[in-house]
Coordinates of C-alpha atoms and ligand atoms in Angstrom, one line a residue:
M10 CA 17.1 -19.3 -10.0
F11 CA 16.8 -17.6 -6.6
S12 CA 20.4 -18.9 -5.8
N13 CA 22.5 -16.7 -3.5
L14 CA 19.4 -15.2 -1.9
I15 CA 19.4 -17.7 1.0
G16 CA 22.3 -19.1 2.9
Q17 CA 22.4 -21.9 5.4
E18 CA 19.7 -22.4 8.0
R19 CA 17.3 -20.3 6.0
K20 CA 19.3 -17.2 6.6
F21 CA 18.5 -14.6 3.9
R22 CA 21.0 -12.2 2.4
N23 CA 20.6 -8.6 1.3
L24 CA 21.2 -7.2 -2.2
I25 CA 24.0 -4.6 -1.8
N26 CA 25.7 -3.2 -4.8
G27 CA 24.9 -6.2 -7.0
Q28 CA 26.0 -8.9 -4.4
W29 CA 23.9 -11.0 -2.1
C30 CA 25.6 -10.3 1.2
D31 CA 25.6 -12.2 4.5
S32 CA 24.9 -10.3 7.6
K33 CA 28.1 -8.8 9.0
S34 CA 26.9 -8.5 12.5
G35 CA 25.4 -12.1 12.6
N36 CA 22.2 -10.7 14.0
F37 CA 19.0 -12.1 12.5
I38 CA 15.3 -11.7 13.0
D39 CA 13.2 -14.8 12.8
I40 CA 10.3 -14.5 10.4
K41 CA 7.5 -16.7 11.8
S42 CA 4.4 -17.7 9.9
P43 CA 1.3 -16.1 11.3
T44 CA -0.5 -19.4 10.6
D45 CA 1.5 -21.8 12.7
G46 CA 4.4 -19.8 14.3
K47 CA 7.0 -21.8 12.4
I48 CA 10.1 -20.0 11.2
V49 CA 9.8 -19.3 7.5
G50 CA 13.2 -17.6 7.2
K51 CA 15.6 -15.3 9.0
V52 CA 16.6 -11.9 7.8
P53 CA 19.6 -9.8 8.8
A54 CA 19.0 -7.2 11.5
M55 CA 21.3 -4.7 9.7
T56 CA 23.4 -2.3 11.7
K57 CA 23.7 1.4 10.9
D58 CA 27.1 0.8 9.2
E59 CA 25.6 -1.8 6.9
V60 CA 22.7 0.5 6.1
N61 CA 25.1 3.2 5.3
E62 CA 27.0 0.9 2.9
V63 CA 23.8 0.2 1.1
I64 CA 22.8 3.8 0.7
V65 CA 26.3 4.8 -0.5
A66 CA 26.1 2.0 -3.1
A67 CA 22.8 3.3 -4.4
Q68 CA 24.2 6.9 -4.5
K69 CA 27.2 5.8 -6.5
A70 CA 25.2 3.9 -9.0
H71 CA 22.8 6.8 -9.7
N72 CA 24.8 8.8 -12.3
Q73 CA 25.3 5.8 -14.6
W74 CA 21.7 4.4 -14.3
R75 CA 20.2 7.9 -14.8
D76 CA 21.8 8.0 -18.3
I77 CA 20.7 4.6 -19.5
P78 CA 18.1 5.1 -22.2
I79 CA 14.5 4.6 -21.1
N80 CA 14.0 1.9 -23.7
E81 CA 16.8 -0.1 -22.1
K82 CA 15.4 0.4 -18.7
A83 CA 12.0 -0.7 -20.0
K84 CA 13.5 -4.0 -21.3
I85 CA 14.7 -4.8 -17.8
L86 CA 11.3 -4.1 -16.3
Y87 CA 9.5 -6.2 -18.9
K88 CA 11.9 -9.1 -18.1
A89 CA 11.3 -8.6 -14.4
A90 CA 7.5 -8.8 -15.0
D91 CA 8.0 -12.1 -16.9
I92 CA 10.2 -13.6 -14.3
L93 CA 7.7 -12.7 -11.6
Q94 CA 5.0 -14.5 -13.4
E95 CA 7.2 -17.5 -14.2
R96 CA 7.9 -17.8 -10.5
I97 CA 4.3 -17.3 -9.4
N98 CA 4.1 -20.6 -7.5
D99 CA 7.2 -20.0 -5.4
L100 CA 6.3 -16.4 -4.7
S101 CA 2.7 -17.1 -3.8
D102 CA 3.9 -19.8 -1.5
I103 CA 6.1 -17.3 0.3
L104 CA 3.1 -14.8 0.5
I105 CA 1.0 -17.5 2.0
R106 CA 3.5 -18.5 4.6
E107 CA 4.9 -15.2 5.5
I108 CA 1.8 -13.0 5.7
A109 CA -1.0 -15.6 5.7
K110 CA -2.5 -14.3 2.5
D111 CA -4.9 -16.7 0.9
K112 CA -3.7 -18.4 -2.3
K113 CA -6.1 -16.7 -4.7
S114 CA -5.3 -13.2 -3.4
A115 CA -1.5 -14.1 -3.4
E116 CA -1.6 -15.1 -7.0
S117 CA -3.7 -12.1 -7.9
E118 CA -1.1 -9.8 -6.1
I119 CA 1.7 -11.3 -8.2
N120 CA -0.1 -11.1 -11.5
R121 CA -1.2 -7.5 -10.8
T122 CA 2.3 -6.6 -9.9
A123 CA 3.6 -8.0 -13.2
D124 CA 1.0 -5.9 -15.1
Y125 CA 2.0 -2.9 -13.0
I126 CA 5.7 -3.2 -13.9
R127 CA 4.9 -3.6 -17.6
F128 CA 2.5 -0.7 -17.6
T129 CA 5.1 1.4 -15.9
A130 CA 7.6 0.7 -18.7
D131 CA 4.9 1.5 -21.3
T132 CA 4.0 4.7 -19.6
A133 CA 7.5 6.0 -19.2
K134 CA 8.1 5.5 -22.9
N135 CA 5.2 8.0 -23.5
I136 CA 6.1 10.7 -21.0
F137 CA 7.5 13.7 -22.9
G138 CA 8.9 17.0 -21.8
E139 CA 7.7 20.3 -23.3
T140 CA 8.9 23.6 -24.6
I141 CA 7.4 26.8 -23.4
A142 CA 7.7 30.1 -25.2
S143 CA 8.1 33.3 -23.2
D144 CA 5.7 35.6 -25.0
S145 CA 2.6 34.5 -23.2
F146 CA 3.9 36.2 -20.0
P147 CA 3.3 40.0 -19.9
G148 CA 6.3 42.1 -20.9
F149 CA 8.1 39.3 -22.7
D150 CA 8.6 38.8 -26.4
R151 CA 9.5 35.5 -28.1
S152 CA 13.2 35.6 -27.3
K153 CA 13.2 32.8 -24.7
I154 CA 12.2 29.2 -24.9
S155 CA 12.3 26.9 -21.9
V156 CA 13.1 23.3 -22.7
V157 CA 11.5 21.4 -19.9
T158 CA 12.8 17.9 -19.2
R159 CA 12.2 15.4 -16.5
E160 CA 15.1 14.4 -14.2
S161 CA 15.6 11.8 -11.6
M162 CA 15.7 12.7 -7.9
G163 CA 18.7 10.5 -6.9
V164 CA 18.3 7.7 -4.3
V165 CA 14.7 6.8 -3.5
L166 CA 14.1 5.1 -0.2
A167 CA 11.1 2.7 -0.6
I168 CA 9.5 1.6 2.7
S169 CA 6.7 -0.9 2.2
P170 CA 4.1 -2.4 4.6
F171 CA 3.3 -6.0 5.4
N172 CA 0.0 -6.4 3.7
Y173 CA 1.0 -6.2 0.0
P174 CA 4.7 -6.9 0.3
I175 CA 5.2 -7.6 -3.4
N176 CA 2.8 -5.1 -4.9
L177 CA 3.5 -2.2 -2.7
S178 CA 7.2 -2.7 -3.0
A179 CA 7.1 -3.0 -6.8
S180 CA 4.8 0.0 -7.1
K181 CA 7.6 2.1 -5.6
I182 CA 10.6 0.3 -7.2
A183 CA 9.4 0.2 -10.9
P184 CA 8.4 3.9 -11.3
A185 CA 11.4 5.0 -9.3
L186 CA 13.8 3.0 -11.5
I187 CA 12.2 4.0 -14.8
A188 CA 12.5 7.7 -13.8
G189 CA 16.3 7.1 -13.4
N190 CA 16.5 6.9 -9.7
T191 CA 18.3 4.2 -7.7
V192 CA 16.4 2.5 -4.9
V193 CA 16.9 1.3 -1.4
L194 CA 14.1 -1.0 -0.5
K195 CA 13.3 -1.4 3.2
P196 CA 10.4 -3.9 3.3
A197 CA 8.2 -4.5 6.4
T198 CA 10.0 -7.0 8.6
Q199 CA 7.0 -9.4 8.3
G200 CA 7.1 -9.2 4.5
S201 CA 10.8 -8.9 4.1
L202 CA 11.2 -12.4 2.6
C203 CA 8.7 -11.3 -0.1
G204 CA 10.7 -8.1 -0.6
L205 CA 14.0 -9.9 -0.9
Y206 CA 12.5 -12.3 -3.5
L207 CA 11.2 -9.4 -5.4
A208 CA 14.6 -7.8 -5.4
K209 CA 16.0 -11.1 -6.7
V210 CA 13.5 -11.0 -9.6
F211 CA 14.8 -7.5 -10.6
E212 CA 18.4 -8.6 -10.2
E213 CA 17.8 -11.7 -12.4
A214 CA 16.1 -9.4 -14.9
G215 CA 19.4 -7.4 -15.3
I216 CA 19.2 -4.4 -13.0
P217 CA 22.9 -3.2 -12.7
A218 CA 24.8 -3.4 -9.5
G219 CA 23.9 -0.7 -6.9
V220 CA 20.7 0.3 -8.7
L221 CA 18.4 -1.7 -6.5
N222 CA 19.5 -2.5 -3.0
T223 CA 17.8 -3.9 0.1
V224 CA 17.8 -3.2 3.8
T225 CA 16.3 -5.5 6.4
G226 CA 15.9 -4.8 10.1
R227 CA 13.3 -3.4 12.5
G228 CA 11.9 0.0 11.6
S229 CA 12.0 0.8 15.3
E230 CA 15.7 0.3 15.3
I231 CA 17.1 1.5 12.0
G232 CA 14.1 3.6 10.8
D233 CA 15.2 7.0 12.1
Y234 CA 18.7 6.5 10.8
I235 CA 17.7 5.5 7.3
V236 CA 15.0 8.2 6.8
T237 CA 17.4 10.9 8.0
H238 CA 20.4 9.7 6.0
P239 CA 21.8 12.6 4.0
E240 CA 22.2 10.6 0.8
I241 CA 18.4 9.8 0.7
D242 CA 16.8 12.1 -1.9
F243 CA 13.2 10.9 -1.8
I244 CA 11.1 8.8 0.6
N245 CA 8.2 6.8 -0.7
F246 CA 6.5 5.3 2.3
T247 CA 3.4 3.1 2.7
G248 CA 2.3 2.2 6.2
S249 CA 0.5 3.4 9.3
T250 CA -0.3 7.1 9.9
E251 CA 1.7 6.9 13.1
I252 CA 4.9 6.0 11.4
G253 CA 4.3 8.2 8.5
M254 CA 3.9 11.2 10.8
R255 CA 7.1 10.2 12.6
I256 CA 9.0 10.2 9.4
A257 CA 7.5 13.5 8.3
S258 CA 8.4 15.1 11.7
I259 CA 12.1 14.1 11.7
T260 CA 13.0 14.6 8.0
S261 CA 13.7 17.9 6.3
M262 CA 14.1 19.0 2.7
V263 CA 13.4 15.5 1.4
P264 CA 10.3 15.1 -0.7
L265 CA 7.8 12.6 0.7
L266 CA 5.2 10.4 -1.0
M267 CA 3.1 8.7 1.6
E268 CA 0.2 6.2 1.6
L269 CA -1.1 5.9 5.1
G270 CA -4.1 4.6 7.1
G271 CA -7.7 4.9 6.3
K272 CA -11.3 4.6 7.7
D273 CA -13.1 4.3 4.4
A274 CA -16.9 4.8 4.7
A275 CA -19.5 3.2 2.6
I276 CA -22.5 5.6 2.4
V277 CA -25.7 3.8 1.5
L278 CA -28.7 6.0 0.5
E279 CA -32.4 5.0 0.6
D280 CA -32.6 4.4 -3.1
A281 CA -29.5 2.2 -3.3
D282 CA -29.5 -1.3 -4.8
L283 CA -29.1 -3.0 -1.5
D284 CA -28.0 -6.3 -2.9
L285 CA -25.2 -4.6 -4.8
A286 CA -24.2 -2.5 -1.7
A287 CA -24.2 -5.5 0.6
S288 CA -22.1 -7.7 -1.6
N289 CA -19.6 -4.9 -2.3
I290 CA -19.4 -3.9 1.3
V291 CA -18.6 -7.4 2.5
A292 CA -16.0 -8.1 -0.2
G293 CA -14.5 -4.7 0.6
A294 CA -14.5 -5.1 4.4
Y295 CA -13.4 -8.6 4.9
S296 CA -11.0 -9.7 2.1
Y297 CA -7.6 -10.6 3.4
S298 CA -9.2 -10.3 6.8
G299 CA -9.7 -6.6 6.5
Q300 CA -6.0 -5.9 6.3
R301 CA -6.2 -3.5 3.4
C302 CA -5.8 0.3 3.6
T303 CA -8.9 0.5 1.3
A304 CA -11.1 -1.9 3.2
V305 CA -14.6 -0.6 4.0
K306 CA -14.1 0.3 7.6
R307 CA -17.6 1.8 8.5
I308 CA -21.0 1.8 7.0
L309 CA -23.1 5.0 7.1
V310 CA -26.6 4.0 6.1
I311 CA -29.8 5.9 6.1
D312 CA -32.0 4.7 8.9
K313 CA -35.0 3.8 6.7
V314 CA -33.1 1.1 4.8
A315 CA -30.7 0.1 7.6
D316 CA -32.6 -3.0 8.8
E317 CA -32.8 -4.4 5.3
L318 CA -29.1 -3.7 4.5
A319 CA -27.9 -5.1 7.9
E320 CA -29.8 -8.3 7.2
K321 CA -28.3 -8.7 3.7
I322 CA -24.8 -7.9 4.9
K323 CA -25.2 -10.4 7.8
K324 CA -26.2 -13.1 5.3
H325 CA -23.0 -12.6 3.3
V326 CA -20.8 -12.4 6.4
L327 CA -22.1 -15.7 7.7
E328 CA -21.0 -17.3 4.4
L329 CA -17.3 -16.2 4.8
K330 CA -15.0 -19.0 5.3
V331 CA -12.4 -18.9 8.1
G332 CA -9.3 -21.0 7.9
N333 CA -5.7 -21.4 6.8
P334 CA -4.5 -19.4 3.8
T335 CA -4.1 -22.7 1.8
D336 CA -7.8 -23.7 2.3
E337 CA -10.0 -23.4 -0.8
G338 CA -12.2 -20.4 -0.8
V339 CA -11.0 -18.9 2.5
T340 CA -11.4 -15.2 3.2
I341 CA -10.5 -14.9 6.9
T342 CA -7.0 -16.0 7.7
P343 CA -4.9 -15.4 10.9
L344 CA -4.0 -11.8 11.3
I345 CA -0.4 -10.8 10.9
D346 CA 0.4 -11.2 14.6
N347 CA -1.1 -11.4 18.1
K348 CA -0.5 -7.7 18.8
S349 CA -2.8 -6.8 15.8
A350 CA -5.4 -9.3 17.0
D351 CA -5.3 -7.8 20.5
F352 CA -5.9 -4.4 19.1
V353 CA -8.9 -5.5 17.0
W354 CA -10.2 -7.3 20.1
E355 CA -10.0 -4.1 22.1
L356 CA -12.2 -2.3 19.6
I357 CA -14.7 -5.2 19.6
D358 CA -14.8 -5.2 23.4
D359 CA -15.2 -1.4 23.5
A360 CA -18.2 -1.5 21.1
R361 CA -19.8 -4.4 23.0
E362 CA -19.4 -2.7 26.3
K363 CA -20.9 0.6 25.0
G364 CA -24.0 -1.2 23.6
A365 CA -23.4 -1.9 19.9
H366 CA -25.5 -4.8 18.7
L367 CA -23.3 -7.8 17.7
L368 CA -24.9 -9.3 14.6
V369 CA -22.1 -11.8 13.7
G370 CA -18.8 -13.0 15.1
G371 CA -17.2 -11.4 18.2
K372 CA -15.1 -14.6 18.5
R373 CA -11.4 -15.1 18.7
D374 CA -8.9 -18.0 18.5
G375 CA -5.3 -16.8 18.9
N376 CA -4.7 -14.4 16.1
I377 CA -7.8 -15.4 14.2
I378 CA -10.6 -12.9 14.6
Y379 CA -13.8 -14.3 13.3
P380 CA -15.6 -12.0 10.9
T381 CA -17.5 -9.6 13.1
L382 CA -20.4 -7.2 12.3
F383 CA -21.9 -4.7 14.7
D384 CA -25.0 -2.6 14.2
F385 CA -26.1 0.5 16.1
V386 CA -22.5 1.7 16.5
T387 CA -22.4 5.2 17.8
E388 CA -20.0 8.0 17.8
D389 CA -18.7 7.4 21.3
M390 CA -17.3 4.0 20.3
R391 CA -13.7 3.6 19.2
L392 CA -14.9 1.5 16.3
A393 CA -16.6 4.5 14.7
W394 CA -13.2 6.2 14.3
E395 CA -10.2 3.9 14.6
E396 CA -8.8 1.7 11.9
P397 CA -9.0 -1.9 13.1
F398 CA -7.0 -3.5 10.2
G399 CA -9.0 -6.6 10.9
P400 CA -12.3 -8.3 10.0
V401 CA -14.7 -6.1 12.0
L402 CA -17.2 -3.8 10.5
P403 CA -19.5 -1.2 12.2
I404 CA -22.9 -0.1 10.9
I405 CA -23.6 3.5 11.9
R406 CA -27.2 4.6 11.3
V407 CA -27.8 8.2 10.1
K408 CA -30.9 10.2 9.4
D409 CA -29.9 11.7 6.1
K410 CA -27.1 12.3 3.6
E411 CA -26.0 15.4 5.4
E412 CA -25.4 13.5 8.6
A413 CA -23.5 10.8 6.6
I414 CA -21.3 13.4 5.0
K415 CA -20.6 15.0 8.4
I416 CA -19.6 11.8 10.1
A417 CA -17.6 10.7 7.1
N418 CA -15.6 14.0 7.2
E419 CA -15.1 14.0 10.9
S420 CA -12.6 11.2 10.6
E421 CA -8.9 12.1 10.8
Y422 CA -8.5 10.0 7.7
G423 CA -9.4 10.7 4.1
L424 CA -8.4 7.8 1.8
Q425 CA -11.5 6.6 -0.1
A426 CA -15.3 6.4 0.3
S427 CA -18.1 4.7 -1.5
V428 CA -21.6 6.1 -2.2
F429 CA -24.3 3.6 -3.1
T430 CA -27.3 5.2 -4.8
K431 CA -29.2 5.1 -8.2
N432 CA -29.3 8.9 -8.3
I433 CA -26.2 10.2 -10.1
D434 CA -26.9 13.8 -8.9
E435 CA -26.9 12.7 -5.3
A436 CA -23.8 10.7 -5.9
F437 CA -21.9 13.7 -7.3
Y438 CA -23.3 16.0 -4.6
I439 CA -21.9 13.7 -1.9
A440 CA -18.7 12.9 -3.7
K441 CA -18.0 16.6 -4.0
K442 CA -18.3 17.1 -0.3
L443 CA -16.3 14.2 0.9
E444 CA -12.8 14.9 2.1
V445 CA -11.1 11.9 0.5
G446 CA -8.7 11.1 -2.3
T447 CA -11.2 9.0 -4.3
V448 CA -14.9 8.4 -4.2
Q449 CA -16.3 5.2 -5.6
I450 CA -19.9 5.3 -6.9
N451 CA -21.6 2.0 -6.5
N452 CA -18.5 0.0 -5.8
K453 CA -16.2 -0.8 -2.9
P454 CA -13.2 1.3 -2.2
E455 CA -10.2 -0.1 -4.1
R456 CA -6.8 1.1 -5.3
G457 CA -6.9 -0.4 -8.8
P458 CA -6.8 -0.2 -11.7
D459 CA -3.2 0.9 -10.8
H460 CA -3.0 3.7 -13.4
F461 CA -5.8 5.6 -11.7
P462 CA -4.6 8.4 -9.3
F463 CA -4.5 7.1 -5.8
S464 CA -4.1 9.6 -2.9
G465 CA -5.1 10.2 0.6
V466 CA -5.9 13.5 2.2
K467 CA -5.6 14.5 5.9
A468 CA -3.9 11.7 7.8
S469 CA -4.2 9.3 4.9
G470 CA -1.2 10.5 2.9
I471 CA 0.9 13.0 1.0
G472 CA 1.0 13.2 -2.8
T473 CA -0.5 11.0 -5.5
Q474 CA 0.5 7.5 -6.5
G475 CA -0.7 5.6 -9.7
I476 CA 1.7 4.7 -12.4
K477 CA 2.1 8.0 -14.3
Y478 CA 1.7 10.0 -11.1
S479 CA 4.3 7.9 -9.3
I480 CA 6.8 8.4 -12.1
E481 CA 6.1 12.1 -12.0
A482 CA 6.3 12.3 -8.2
M483 CA 9.7 10.6 -8.2
S484 CA 11.2 12.9 -10.8
R485 CA 11.6 16.6 -11.1
L486 CA 11.2 19.2 -13.9
K487 CA 14.2 20.9 -15.1
G488 CA 14.2 24.0 -17.4
T489 CA 17.0 24.8 -19.8
I490 CA 16.3 28.1 -21.4
I491 CA 17.4 29.1 -24.8
N492 CA 17.8 32.9 -25.1
L493 CA 17.5 33.9 -28.7
K494 CA 19.1 37.1 -30.0
Ligands
LIG4 P1 3.8 0.2 9.8 O1 3.8 -0.6 11.0 O2 3.6 1.6 9.8 O3 5.1 -0.3 8.9 C1 5.3 0.2 7.6 C2 6.7 0.2 7.3 O4 7.4 1.2 8.1 C3 7.4 -1.1 7.6 O5 8.4 -1.4 6.6 C4 8.1 -0.8 8.9 O6 9.2 -1.7 9.2 C5 8.5 0.6 8.7 N1 8.8 1.3 9.9 C6 8.4 1.1 11.2 N2 8.9 2.0 12.0 C7 9.7 2.9 11.2 C8 10.4 4.1 11.5 N3 10.5 4.6 12.7 N4 11.0 4.7 10.5 C9 10.9 4.2 9.2 N5 10.2 3.1 8.9 C10 9.6 2.4 9.9 O7 2.5 -0.4 8.9 P2 2.1 -1.9 8.6 O8 1.5 -2.5 9.8 O9 3.2 -2.6 7.8 O10 0.9 -1.7 7.5 C11 -0.4 -1.4 8.0 C12 -0.7 0.1 7.8 O11 -0.4 0.5 6.6 C13 -2.2 0.4 8.0 O12 -2.4 1.6 8.7 C14 -2.7 0.6 6.5 O13 -3.8 1.4 6.4 C15 -1.4 1.2 6.0 N6 -1.4 1.0 4.5 C16 -1.8 2.1 3.7 C17 -1.8 1.9 2.3 C18 -2.2 3.1 1.4 O14 -2.0 2.9 0.2 N7 -2.7 4.2 1.9 C19 -1.5 0.7 1.8 C20 -1.2 -0.4 2.6 C21 -1.2 -0.2 4.0 P3 9.1 -2.9 10.3 O15 8.1 -3.8 9.8 O16 10.4 -3.3 10.5 O17 8.5 -2.2 11.6
LIG5 O1 -3.9 -1.8 1.4 C1 -3.2 -1.7 0.2 C2 -3.9 -1.3 -1.0 O2 -2.9 -1.1 -2.0 C3 -5.0 -2.2 -1.5 O3 -5.2 -2.3 -2.8 O4 -6.6 -2.7 -4.8 O5 -6.9 -4.1 -2.7 O6 -7.6 -1.8 -2.8 P1 -6.6 -2.8 -3.3

């Protein structure tokens, strides 16, 4: 198992047309662990010619794969899910070393992904087309019937981020494949070992040659080439708003599905269960060191209960364990790289300088940012608006729910938001006004369960993910019309 994937000196290969291929150029990128800087592996920095070869292979494999019955495709997905779980120890070890994810979260990501893949197969078996009669439209009799079927798009380019390199790759690959597309996976460079292992799992499960292929290399070098390649029929991207916007600005006539950044607000009303709110907010803000799109990234709390809430949150934050991803019970691990830690540190500095009250943290050791909590954050501070992608949380005090809604909606982002209250009418009133993809009532923002629709509005995305929705997004409706005499 996992043979062919790695050559000598930990040099990884790419899956191209069913073969694990060595780098032709001999150029590699060192993947270093965020924890100790040691090299975990080396991935090919593919040239444009190599990328082209991959896309052509995917394009050629499409016609055959498209016509394989869904029940056969589903068998391969079920097998991939089983292999993923059989190899949970190897894969979680890679997640721990490559992206410094703690062991518990790493295992949970893998199990969740296996469930995702199985659920995708189950769902596809139950998606049906429809027939539409013509006589409901004015002026038509019953002489026409449209037989509406679902067709694949062609080659799906799946670009995934570093933070869930298994889950957010598989959540593109599985629905794309079951819908009859072939796939080119371009994982985040820091996360590409995970992406390549995942491709290996699918290959071992029996995915035919050319149906799933991989590309490694820096997005800044090959990104523009790959997203504008004429044989790419669909782009499914998860990552920062900055890169998402770049892709949207340079592509044309290619459908895009995008999950981008967020600045999820937790709105806490006067009547909220503050213990519930505090524990949810802390779990939501700090797990995997805040490197989640759906992390709580600001608290908007009604002034009257702000002192009490801040005290409860502080208590939980002080209990968070900082350490290496292999340490038992750890929540805060080294951030993905120093550049990310520098950025978080800038936001902390800015808040400090502008007079926010530091309740916990504000400490750094290399790329470890200690869990940080600020109170009295105001709208002139960067922390009120920017996505840190790190373990720092601002409390913004508001006078009433209208002010909370206003500040929540002034963000450029619109991924999720939470409302903590015991009053269901208030919850629905606020939920209706929030410009986000999903509102959680009395819970932290979160993507799962993965068959729920997941979408971002404004700068947080385009389109809707979620198992059924992802299959639908990566396929198109085709009408074949029977004209009766
Ligand atoms: P990123 O820097 O935007 O990178 C995402 C992916 O895009 C990587 O594979 C990257 O490759 C690639 N890329 C970079 N430049 C590119 C270009 N010019 N053309 C095409 N692809 C390019 O994001 P990240 O740091 O990995 O992830 C963190 C961000 O993702 C956060 O903003 C977070 O909120 C967002 N995110 C959103 C969701 C969601 O569901 N809404 C989920 C997870 C993460 P390289 O690694 O080689 O640069
Ligand atoms: O940031 C990625 C997103 O997929 C997180 O998922 O379930 O942890 O909210 P979840």
